Coordinates of C-alpha atoms in Angstrom, one line a residue:
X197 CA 189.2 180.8 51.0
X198 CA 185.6 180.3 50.0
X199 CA 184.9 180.4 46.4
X200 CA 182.3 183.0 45.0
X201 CA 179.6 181.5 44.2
X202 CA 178.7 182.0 39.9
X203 CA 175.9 181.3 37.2
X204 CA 172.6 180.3 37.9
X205 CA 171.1 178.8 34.7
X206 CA 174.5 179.1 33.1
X207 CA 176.1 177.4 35.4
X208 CA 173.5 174.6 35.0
X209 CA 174.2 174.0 31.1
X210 CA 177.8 173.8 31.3
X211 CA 177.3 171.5 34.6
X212 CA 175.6 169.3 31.6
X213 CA 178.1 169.5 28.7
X214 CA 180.5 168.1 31.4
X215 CA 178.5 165.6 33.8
X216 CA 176.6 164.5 29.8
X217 CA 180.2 164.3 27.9
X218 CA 180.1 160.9 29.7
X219 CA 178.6 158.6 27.5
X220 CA 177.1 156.0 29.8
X221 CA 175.5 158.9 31.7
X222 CA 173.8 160.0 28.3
X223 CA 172.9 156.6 27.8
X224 CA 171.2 156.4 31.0
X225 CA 169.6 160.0 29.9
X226 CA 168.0 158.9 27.0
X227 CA 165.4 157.0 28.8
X228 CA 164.0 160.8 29.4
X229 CA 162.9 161.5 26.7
X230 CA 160.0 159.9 26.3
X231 CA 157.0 161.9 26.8
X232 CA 154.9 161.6 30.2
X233 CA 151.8 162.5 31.7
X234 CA 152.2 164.3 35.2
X235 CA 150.1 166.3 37.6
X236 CA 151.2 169.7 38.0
X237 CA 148.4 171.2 40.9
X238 CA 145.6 169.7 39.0
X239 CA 146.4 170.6 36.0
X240 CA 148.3 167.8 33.4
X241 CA 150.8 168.5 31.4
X242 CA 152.7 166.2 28.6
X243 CA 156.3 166.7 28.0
X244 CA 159.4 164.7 28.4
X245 CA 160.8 162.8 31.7
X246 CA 163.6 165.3 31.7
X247 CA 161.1 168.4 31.7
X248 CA 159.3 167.1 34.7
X249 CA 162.4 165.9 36.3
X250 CA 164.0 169.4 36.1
X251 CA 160.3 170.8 37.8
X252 CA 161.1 168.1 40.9
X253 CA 164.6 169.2 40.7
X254 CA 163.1 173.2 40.7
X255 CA 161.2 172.1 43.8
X256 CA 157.3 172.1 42.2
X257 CA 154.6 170.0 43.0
X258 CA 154.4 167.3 40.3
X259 CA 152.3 163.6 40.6
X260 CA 154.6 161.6 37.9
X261 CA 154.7 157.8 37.4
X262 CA 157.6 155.8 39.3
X263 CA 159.7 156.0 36.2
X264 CA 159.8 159.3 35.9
X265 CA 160.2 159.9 39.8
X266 CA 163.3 157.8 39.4
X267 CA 164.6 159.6 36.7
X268 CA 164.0 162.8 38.4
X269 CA 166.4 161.2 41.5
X270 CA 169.3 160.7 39.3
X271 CA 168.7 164.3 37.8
X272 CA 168.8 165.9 41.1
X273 CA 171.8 164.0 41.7
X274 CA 173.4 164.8 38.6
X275 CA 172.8 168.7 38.9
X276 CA 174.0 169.0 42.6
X277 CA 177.0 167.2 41.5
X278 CA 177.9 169.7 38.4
X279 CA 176.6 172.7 39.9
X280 CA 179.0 171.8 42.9
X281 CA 181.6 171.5 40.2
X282 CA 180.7 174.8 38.9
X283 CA 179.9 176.3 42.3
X284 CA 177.1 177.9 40.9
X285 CA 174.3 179.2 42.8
X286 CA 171.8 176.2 43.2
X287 CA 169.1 178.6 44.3
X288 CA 169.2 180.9 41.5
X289 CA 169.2 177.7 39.5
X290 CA 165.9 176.4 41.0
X291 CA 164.0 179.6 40.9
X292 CA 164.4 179.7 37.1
X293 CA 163.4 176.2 36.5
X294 CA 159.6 177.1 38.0
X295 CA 159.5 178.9 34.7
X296 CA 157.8 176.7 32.3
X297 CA 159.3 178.4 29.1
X298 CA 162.9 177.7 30.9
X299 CA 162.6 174.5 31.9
X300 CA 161.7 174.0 28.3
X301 CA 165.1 175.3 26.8
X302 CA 167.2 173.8 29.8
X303 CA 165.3 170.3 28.7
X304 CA 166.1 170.9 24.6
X305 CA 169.8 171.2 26.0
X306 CA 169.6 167.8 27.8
X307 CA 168.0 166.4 24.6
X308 CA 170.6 167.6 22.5
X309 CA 173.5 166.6 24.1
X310 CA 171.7 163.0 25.0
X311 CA 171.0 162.5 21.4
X312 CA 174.1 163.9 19.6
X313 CA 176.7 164.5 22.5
X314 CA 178.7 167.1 23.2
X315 CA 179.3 169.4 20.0
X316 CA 180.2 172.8 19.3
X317 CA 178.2 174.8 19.0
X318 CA 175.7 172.1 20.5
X319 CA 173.1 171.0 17.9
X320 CA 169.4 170.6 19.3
X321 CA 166.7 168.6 18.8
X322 CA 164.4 171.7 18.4
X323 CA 165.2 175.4 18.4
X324 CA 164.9 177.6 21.6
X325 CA 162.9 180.1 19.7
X326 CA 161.0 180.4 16.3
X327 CA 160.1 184.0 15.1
X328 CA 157.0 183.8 13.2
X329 CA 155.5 186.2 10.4
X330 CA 152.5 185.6 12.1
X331 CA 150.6 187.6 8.9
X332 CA 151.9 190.0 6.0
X333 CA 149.3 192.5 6.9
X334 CA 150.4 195.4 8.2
X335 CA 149.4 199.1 8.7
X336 CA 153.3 201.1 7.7
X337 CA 155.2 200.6 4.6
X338 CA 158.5 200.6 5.9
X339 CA 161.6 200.8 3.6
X340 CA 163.7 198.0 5.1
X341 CA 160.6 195.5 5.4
X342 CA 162.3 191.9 4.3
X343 CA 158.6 190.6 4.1
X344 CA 157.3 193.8 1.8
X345 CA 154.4 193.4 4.4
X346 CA 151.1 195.4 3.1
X347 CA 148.0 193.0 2.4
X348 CA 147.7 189.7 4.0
X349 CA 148.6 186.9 1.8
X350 CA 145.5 184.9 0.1
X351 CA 146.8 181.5 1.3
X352 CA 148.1 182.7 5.3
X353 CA 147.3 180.5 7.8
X354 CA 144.1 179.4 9.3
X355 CA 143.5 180.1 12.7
X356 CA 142.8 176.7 12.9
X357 CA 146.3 176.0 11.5
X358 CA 147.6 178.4 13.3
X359 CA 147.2 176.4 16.6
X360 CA 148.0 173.2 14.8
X361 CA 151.4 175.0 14.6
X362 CA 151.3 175.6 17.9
X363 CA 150.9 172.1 19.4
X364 CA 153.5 171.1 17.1
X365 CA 155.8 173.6 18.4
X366 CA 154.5 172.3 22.0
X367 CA 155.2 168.9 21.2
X368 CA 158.9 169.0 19.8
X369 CA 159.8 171.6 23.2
X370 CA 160.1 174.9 21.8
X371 CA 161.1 177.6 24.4
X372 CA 159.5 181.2 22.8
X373 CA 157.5 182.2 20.0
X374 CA 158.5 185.7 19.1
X375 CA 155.1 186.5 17.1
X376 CA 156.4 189.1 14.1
X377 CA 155.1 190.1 10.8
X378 CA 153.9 192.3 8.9
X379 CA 152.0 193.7 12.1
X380 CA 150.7 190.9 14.3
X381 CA 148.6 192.9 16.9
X382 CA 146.2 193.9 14.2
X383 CA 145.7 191.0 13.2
X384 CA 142.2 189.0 14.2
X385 CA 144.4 186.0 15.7
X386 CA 146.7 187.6 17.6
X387 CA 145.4 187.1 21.0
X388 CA 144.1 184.0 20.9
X389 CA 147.5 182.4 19.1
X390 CA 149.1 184.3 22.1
X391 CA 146.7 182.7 24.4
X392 CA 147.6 179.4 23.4
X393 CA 151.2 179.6 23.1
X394 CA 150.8 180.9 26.9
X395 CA 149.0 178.1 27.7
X396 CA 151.5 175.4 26.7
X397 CA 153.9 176.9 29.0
X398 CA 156.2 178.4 26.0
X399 CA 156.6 182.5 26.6
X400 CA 155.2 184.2 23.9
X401 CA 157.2 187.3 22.5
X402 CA 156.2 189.8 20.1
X403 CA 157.9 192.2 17.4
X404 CA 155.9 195.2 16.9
X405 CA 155.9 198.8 15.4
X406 CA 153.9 199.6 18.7
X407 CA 151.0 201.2 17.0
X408 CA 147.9 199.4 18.5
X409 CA 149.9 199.4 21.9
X410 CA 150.3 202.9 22.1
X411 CA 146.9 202.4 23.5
X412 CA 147.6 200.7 27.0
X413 CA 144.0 198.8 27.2
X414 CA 145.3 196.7 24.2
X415 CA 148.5 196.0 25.7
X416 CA 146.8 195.3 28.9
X417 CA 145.0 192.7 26.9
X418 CA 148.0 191.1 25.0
X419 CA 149.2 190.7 28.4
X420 CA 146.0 189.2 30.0
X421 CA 145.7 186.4 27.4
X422 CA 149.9 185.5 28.1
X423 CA 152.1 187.8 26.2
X424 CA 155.8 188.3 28.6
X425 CA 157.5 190.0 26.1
X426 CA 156.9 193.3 23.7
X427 CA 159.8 194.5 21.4
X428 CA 158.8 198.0 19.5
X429 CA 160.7 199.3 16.5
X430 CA 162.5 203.0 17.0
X431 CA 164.6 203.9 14.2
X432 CA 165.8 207.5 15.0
X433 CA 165.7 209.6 18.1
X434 CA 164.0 212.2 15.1
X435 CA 160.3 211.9 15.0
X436 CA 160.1 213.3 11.0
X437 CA 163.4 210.5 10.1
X438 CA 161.5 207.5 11.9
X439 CA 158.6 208.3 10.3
X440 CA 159.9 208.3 7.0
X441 CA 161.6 205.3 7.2
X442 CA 158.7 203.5 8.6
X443 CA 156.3 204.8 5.9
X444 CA 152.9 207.0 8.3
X445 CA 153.7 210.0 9.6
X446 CA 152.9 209.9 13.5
X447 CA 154.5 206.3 14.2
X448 CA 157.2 207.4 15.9
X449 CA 154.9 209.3 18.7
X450 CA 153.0 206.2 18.9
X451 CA 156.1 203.8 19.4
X452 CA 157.0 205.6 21.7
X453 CA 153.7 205.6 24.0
X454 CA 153.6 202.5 23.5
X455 CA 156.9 202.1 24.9
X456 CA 156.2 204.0 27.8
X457 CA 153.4 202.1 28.3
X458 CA 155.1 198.6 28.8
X459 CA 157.4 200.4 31.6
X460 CA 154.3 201.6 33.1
X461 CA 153.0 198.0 33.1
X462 CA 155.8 196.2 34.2
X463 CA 156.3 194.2 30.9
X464 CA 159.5 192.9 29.5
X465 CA 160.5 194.9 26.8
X466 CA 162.9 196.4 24.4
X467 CA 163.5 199.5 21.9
X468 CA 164.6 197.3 18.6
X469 CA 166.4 200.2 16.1
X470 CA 167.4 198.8 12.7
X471 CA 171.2 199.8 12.0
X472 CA 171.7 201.9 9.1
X473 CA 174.0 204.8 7.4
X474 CA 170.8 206.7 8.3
X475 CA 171.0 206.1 12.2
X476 CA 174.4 205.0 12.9
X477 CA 175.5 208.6 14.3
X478 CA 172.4 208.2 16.6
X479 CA 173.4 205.9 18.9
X480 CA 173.9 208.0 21.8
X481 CA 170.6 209.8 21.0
X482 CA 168.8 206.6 21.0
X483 CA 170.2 205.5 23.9
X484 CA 169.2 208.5 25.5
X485 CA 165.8 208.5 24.6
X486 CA 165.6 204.8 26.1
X487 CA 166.8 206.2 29.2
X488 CA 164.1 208.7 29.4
X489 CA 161.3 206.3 28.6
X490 CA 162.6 204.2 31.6
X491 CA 164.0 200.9 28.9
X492 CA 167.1 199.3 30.0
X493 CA 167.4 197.2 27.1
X494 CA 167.9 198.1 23.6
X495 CA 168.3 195.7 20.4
X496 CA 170.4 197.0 17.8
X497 CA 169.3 194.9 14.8
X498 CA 171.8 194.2 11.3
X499 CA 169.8 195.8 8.6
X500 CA 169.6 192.5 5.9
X501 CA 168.7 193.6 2.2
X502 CA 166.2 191.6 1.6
X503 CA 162.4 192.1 0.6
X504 CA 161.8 195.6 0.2
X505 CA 165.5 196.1 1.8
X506 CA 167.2 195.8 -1.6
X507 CA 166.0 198.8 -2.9
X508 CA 167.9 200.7 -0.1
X509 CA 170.8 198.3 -0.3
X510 CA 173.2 201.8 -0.4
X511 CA 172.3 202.3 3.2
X512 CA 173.8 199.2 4.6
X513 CA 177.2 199.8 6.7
X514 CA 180.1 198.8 5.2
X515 CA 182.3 196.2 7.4
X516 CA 184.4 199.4 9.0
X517 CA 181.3 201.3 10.1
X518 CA 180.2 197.7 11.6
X519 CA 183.4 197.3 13.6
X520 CA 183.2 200.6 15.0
X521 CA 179.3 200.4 15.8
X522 CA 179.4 197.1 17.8
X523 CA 182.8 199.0 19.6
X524 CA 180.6 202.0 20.0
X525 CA 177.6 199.7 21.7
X526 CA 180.4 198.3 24.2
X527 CA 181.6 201.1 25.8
X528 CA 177.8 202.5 25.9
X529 CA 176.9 200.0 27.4
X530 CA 180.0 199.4 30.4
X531 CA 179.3 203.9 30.6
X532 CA 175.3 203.4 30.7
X533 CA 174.2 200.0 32.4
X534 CA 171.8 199.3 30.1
X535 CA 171.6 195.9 28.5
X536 CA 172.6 196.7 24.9
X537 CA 172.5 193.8 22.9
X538 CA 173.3 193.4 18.7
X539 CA 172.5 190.9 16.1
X540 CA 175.1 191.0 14.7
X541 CA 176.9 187.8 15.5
X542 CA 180.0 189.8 15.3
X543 CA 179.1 191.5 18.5
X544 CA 180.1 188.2 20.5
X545 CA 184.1 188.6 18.5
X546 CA 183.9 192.4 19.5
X547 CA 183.0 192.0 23.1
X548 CA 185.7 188.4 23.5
X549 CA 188.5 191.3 22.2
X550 CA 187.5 194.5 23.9
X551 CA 186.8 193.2 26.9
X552 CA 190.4 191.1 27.1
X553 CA 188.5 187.6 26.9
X554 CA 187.4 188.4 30.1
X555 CA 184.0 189.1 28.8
X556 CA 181.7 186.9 26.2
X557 CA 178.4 186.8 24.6
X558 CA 176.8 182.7 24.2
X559 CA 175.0 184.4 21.3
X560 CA 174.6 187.9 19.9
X561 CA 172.4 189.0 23.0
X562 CA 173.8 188.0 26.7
X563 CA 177.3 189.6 28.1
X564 CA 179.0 189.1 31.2
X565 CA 182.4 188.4 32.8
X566 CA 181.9 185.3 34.5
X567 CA 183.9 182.9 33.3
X568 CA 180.3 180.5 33.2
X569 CA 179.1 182.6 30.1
X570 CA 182.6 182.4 28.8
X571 CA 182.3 178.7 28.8
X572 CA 178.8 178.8 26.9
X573 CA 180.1 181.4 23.8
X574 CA 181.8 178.2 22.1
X575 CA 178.7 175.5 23.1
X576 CA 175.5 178.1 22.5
X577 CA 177.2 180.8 20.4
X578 CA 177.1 182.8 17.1
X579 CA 174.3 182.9 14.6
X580 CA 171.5 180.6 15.6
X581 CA 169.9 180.3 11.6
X582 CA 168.6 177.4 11.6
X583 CA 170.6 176.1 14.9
X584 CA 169.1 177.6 18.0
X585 CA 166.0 179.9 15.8
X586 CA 164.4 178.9 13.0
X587 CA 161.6 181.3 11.2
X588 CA 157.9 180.7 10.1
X589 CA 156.6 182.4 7.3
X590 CA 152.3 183.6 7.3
X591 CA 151.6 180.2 5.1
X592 CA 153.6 178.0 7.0
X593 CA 156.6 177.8 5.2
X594 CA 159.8 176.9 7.4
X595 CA 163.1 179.2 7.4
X596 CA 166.2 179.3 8.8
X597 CA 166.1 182.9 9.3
X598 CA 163.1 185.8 8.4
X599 CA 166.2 187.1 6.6
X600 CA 166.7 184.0 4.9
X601 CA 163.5 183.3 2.2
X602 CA 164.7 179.7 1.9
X603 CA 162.5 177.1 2.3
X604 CA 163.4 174.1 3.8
X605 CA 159.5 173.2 4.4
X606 CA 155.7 173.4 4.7
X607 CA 153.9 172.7 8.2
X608 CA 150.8 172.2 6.3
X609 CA 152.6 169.2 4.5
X610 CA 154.9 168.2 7.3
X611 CA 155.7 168.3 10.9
X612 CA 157.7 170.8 12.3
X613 CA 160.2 167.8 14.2
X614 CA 160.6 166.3 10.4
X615 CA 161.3 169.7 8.6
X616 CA 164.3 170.4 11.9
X617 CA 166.2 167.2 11.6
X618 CA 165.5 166.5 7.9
X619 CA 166.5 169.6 6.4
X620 CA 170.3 169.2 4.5
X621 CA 170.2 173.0 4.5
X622 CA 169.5 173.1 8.5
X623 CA 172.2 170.4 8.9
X624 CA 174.6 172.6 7.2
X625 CA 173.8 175.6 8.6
X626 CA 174.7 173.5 11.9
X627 CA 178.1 172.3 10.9
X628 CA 180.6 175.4 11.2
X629 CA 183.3 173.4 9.0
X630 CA 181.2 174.0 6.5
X631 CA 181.6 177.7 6.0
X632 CA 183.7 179.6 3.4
X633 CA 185.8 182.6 3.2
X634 CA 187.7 184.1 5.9
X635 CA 184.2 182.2 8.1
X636 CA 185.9 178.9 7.5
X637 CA 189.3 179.6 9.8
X638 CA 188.4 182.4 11.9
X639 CA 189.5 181.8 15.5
X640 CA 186.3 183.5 16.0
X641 CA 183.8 181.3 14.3
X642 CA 182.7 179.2 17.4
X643 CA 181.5 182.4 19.3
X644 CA 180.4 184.3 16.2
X645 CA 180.4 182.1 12.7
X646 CA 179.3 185.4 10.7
X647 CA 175.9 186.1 9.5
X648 CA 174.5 183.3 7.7
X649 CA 171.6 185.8 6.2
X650 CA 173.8 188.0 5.4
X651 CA 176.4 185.8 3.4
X652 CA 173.0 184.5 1.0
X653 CA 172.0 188.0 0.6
X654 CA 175.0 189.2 -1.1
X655 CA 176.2 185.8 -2.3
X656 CA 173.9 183.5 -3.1
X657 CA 175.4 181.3 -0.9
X658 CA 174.2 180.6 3.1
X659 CA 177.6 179.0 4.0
X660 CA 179.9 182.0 2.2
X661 CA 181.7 184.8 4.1
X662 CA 179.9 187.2 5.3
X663 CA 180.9 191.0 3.8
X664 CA 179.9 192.5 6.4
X665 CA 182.6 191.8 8.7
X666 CA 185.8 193.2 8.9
X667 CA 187.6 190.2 8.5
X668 CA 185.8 189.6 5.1
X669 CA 186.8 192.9 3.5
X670 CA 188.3 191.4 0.0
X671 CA 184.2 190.1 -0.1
X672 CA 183.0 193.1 0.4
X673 CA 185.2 195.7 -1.8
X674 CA 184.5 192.6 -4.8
X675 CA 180.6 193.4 -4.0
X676 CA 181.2 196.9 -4.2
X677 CA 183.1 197.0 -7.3
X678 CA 180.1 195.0 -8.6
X679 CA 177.6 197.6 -7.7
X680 CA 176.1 195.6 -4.7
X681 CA 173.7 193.6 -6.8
X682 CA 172.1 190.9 -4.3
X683 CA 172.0 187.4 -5.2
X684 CA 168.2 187.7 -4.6
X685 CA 165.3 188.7 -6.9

């Protein structure tokens, strides 16, 4: 009987973990990742022998020296071999490796497991992603707001800097910068930051209450100058709640144009609601509304009290009200076929027990059945603080999370590559023994590993349990016989 063919990309990264588990074929690996200059149509680009080996391997036109043609041989080899193994569509494969920005996470993967071997989850030489308070300026007041965005900051960024940052994110392989705030389209830099992420081949993303794109020639700009990906905040199906909890009365209506405006233009988008006691019982509603505008994927986000978060601390959900909300999403989203997706790392637990195991989530976002993705929960999966993400604040101070104000360094006093492998609190945050509480033996905590941002909110403490997981409840009923105070100031 002939097998079904599975995966695509997926397929490919777990081709890797096996082929690479082999340590004279990582040895042989290693000599990729030097950087190289090659011709792609005219046009040079600098990255690593195993970037522009995965381009030959995707079937693009690249002039590369001999060593790098070589290496590109053995690659091809290599990947035929272990998607073979993995009878995974080849095709598929090769179609998603002409994307720059994906060649560019596939190629941190290689690094990784070249540099450190095989490990679970896998550590990585950079993160796929950095979400970046790109300013603290912004034009709503909302109540959850972890960076108590108003004014911009007297010592933000340069724009100058700011594409200093960007070459050093260029240069140490980032994937996506998810471009956040405070409000980032109003702010001067915006499209030429955007532009220039673009142009490095990295896909640039952005977080945004959707006010200045409720007017579709500024979206049509964002997307001229290189922006793939818009992600607009709706926090009720109720025009009067949303607005309230975003702080200007008519940011709903204009969310929601704007909204309608990226389905209109064929953009990549989501409807990003921020889970609270306010909103939980909306959920249907919201998803309706979705429907209506034409999204088919919604991001349900944790709400973490930080910033101007703690003073509505009372509206977080307690770890029962979680459990049943990330069963609710589930079902929604087997009933609706919308791609419904949660933060909460607990999501990727949830989905592994619902579903039978016959279902996973590698992180929070992704869910399928084939037994490919299974395979990447335990390698890619769980909360990505400071593992597969890492945050940048408007003056250039590095984070494991935006929900996580800790500080493991400056890019205007170091580089971005020392700050990732330097950092004892990033190297921690990598190392799931580590963890404490229920965290520390949960059969779950390869695929989930509890919210990092979370546990330092309410503890002082980035490796303690997180309270707001079921599994944790003794945490959270001590947290709420103390009132709730977070560790934070």
């Amino acid at each position: 009987m002939k097998r079904k063919k599975r995966g695509g990309v997926g397929a490919l990264l777990v081709s890797f973990r096996v082929i690479l588990a082999n340590p004279f074929v990582r040895l042989l690996l290693k000599g990729g990742l030097k950087d190289y200059d090659c011709l792609y149509e005219g046009r040079t680009v600098k990255a690593s022998a195993l970037y522009h080996a995965l381009a030959m391997y995707a079937g693009e036109s690249v002039q590369c020296p001999v060593a790098v043609r070589f290496l590109g041989g053995l690659i091809k080899m290599l990947l035929r071999l272990g998607m073979a193994v993995m009878h995974g569509r080849e095709e598929e494969a090769k179609k998603a490796l002409k994307d720059p920005a994906v060649r560019r996470g596939v190629s941190v993967v290689l690094k990784g497991i070249a540099l450190y071997g095989v490990t679970v989850p896998q550590r990585l030489p950079a993160p796929f992603m950095i979400v970046w308070n790109f300013t603290n300026m912004c034009n709503l007041r909302c109540k959850h707001c972890y960076q108590r965005a108003d004014r911009p900051l007297p010592n933000e960024l340069t724009l100058k800097e700011k594409l200093m940052v960007v070459d050093q994110l260029d240069k140490v392989g980032v994937a996506a910068v998810a471009l956040s705030g405070g409000e980032p389209t109003i702010h001067p830099h915006f499209l030429p930051v955007v532009k220039a992420i673009s142009t490095r081949g990295m896909y640039p993303a952005v977080a945004t209450n959707g006010w200045v794109f409720a007017d579709s020639t500024s979206l049509k700009k964002a997307v001229k100058a290189g922006l793939r990906y818009v992600e607009v905040s709706v926090d009720s199906a109720d025009p009067k709640k949303h607005d309230w909890f975003r702080g200007v009365q008519g940011s709903w209506e204009r969310a929601v144009k704007a909204l309608t405006n990226t389905v209109k233009l064929g953009v990549s988008h989501a409807m990003a609601v921020t889970i609270t006691k306010l909103n939980v019982n909306e959920v249907e509603d919201l998803l309706d509304l979705a429907e209506s505008i034409g999204v088919r994927r919604v991001a349900f986000f944790n709400f973490i009290p930080v910033g101007r978060g703690r003073k509505i601390i009372n509206l977080d959900l307690s770890p029962e009200e979680r459990e049943e909300f990330l069963r609710t999403l589930y079902h929604e989203m087997k009933r609706r076929g919308l791609e419904i997706v949660s933060t909460a790392p607990q999501y990727g637990r949830v989905i592994t027990q619902l579903s039978g195991r016959r279902e996973a989530a590698p992180t929070h976002f992704y869910v399928g059945g084939d037994p490919i993705v299974k395979a990447l929960a335990e390698f890619v999966g769980g909360c990505g603080a400071g593992r597969i993400y890492a945050a940048i604040e408007p003056d250039g101070t590095v984070t494991p999370c935006v929900f996580m104000p800790m500080p493991v360094g400056n890019l205007r006093a170091q580089g971005f590559w020392e700050i990732w492998t330097g950092s004892e609190l990033l190297k921690a945050l990598r190392d799931r023994s580590r963890l404490k509480g229920f965290c520390s033996q949960c059969p779950y905590k390869y695929v989930c590993g509890g919210c990092r941002a979370r546990a330092y909110a309410y503890t002082g403490d980035p490796l303690g349990p997180d309270p707001g997981c079921v599994y944790n409840l003794s945490a959270w009923r001590s947290l709420v016989r103390e009132a709730m105070n977070p560790y934070q100031e």
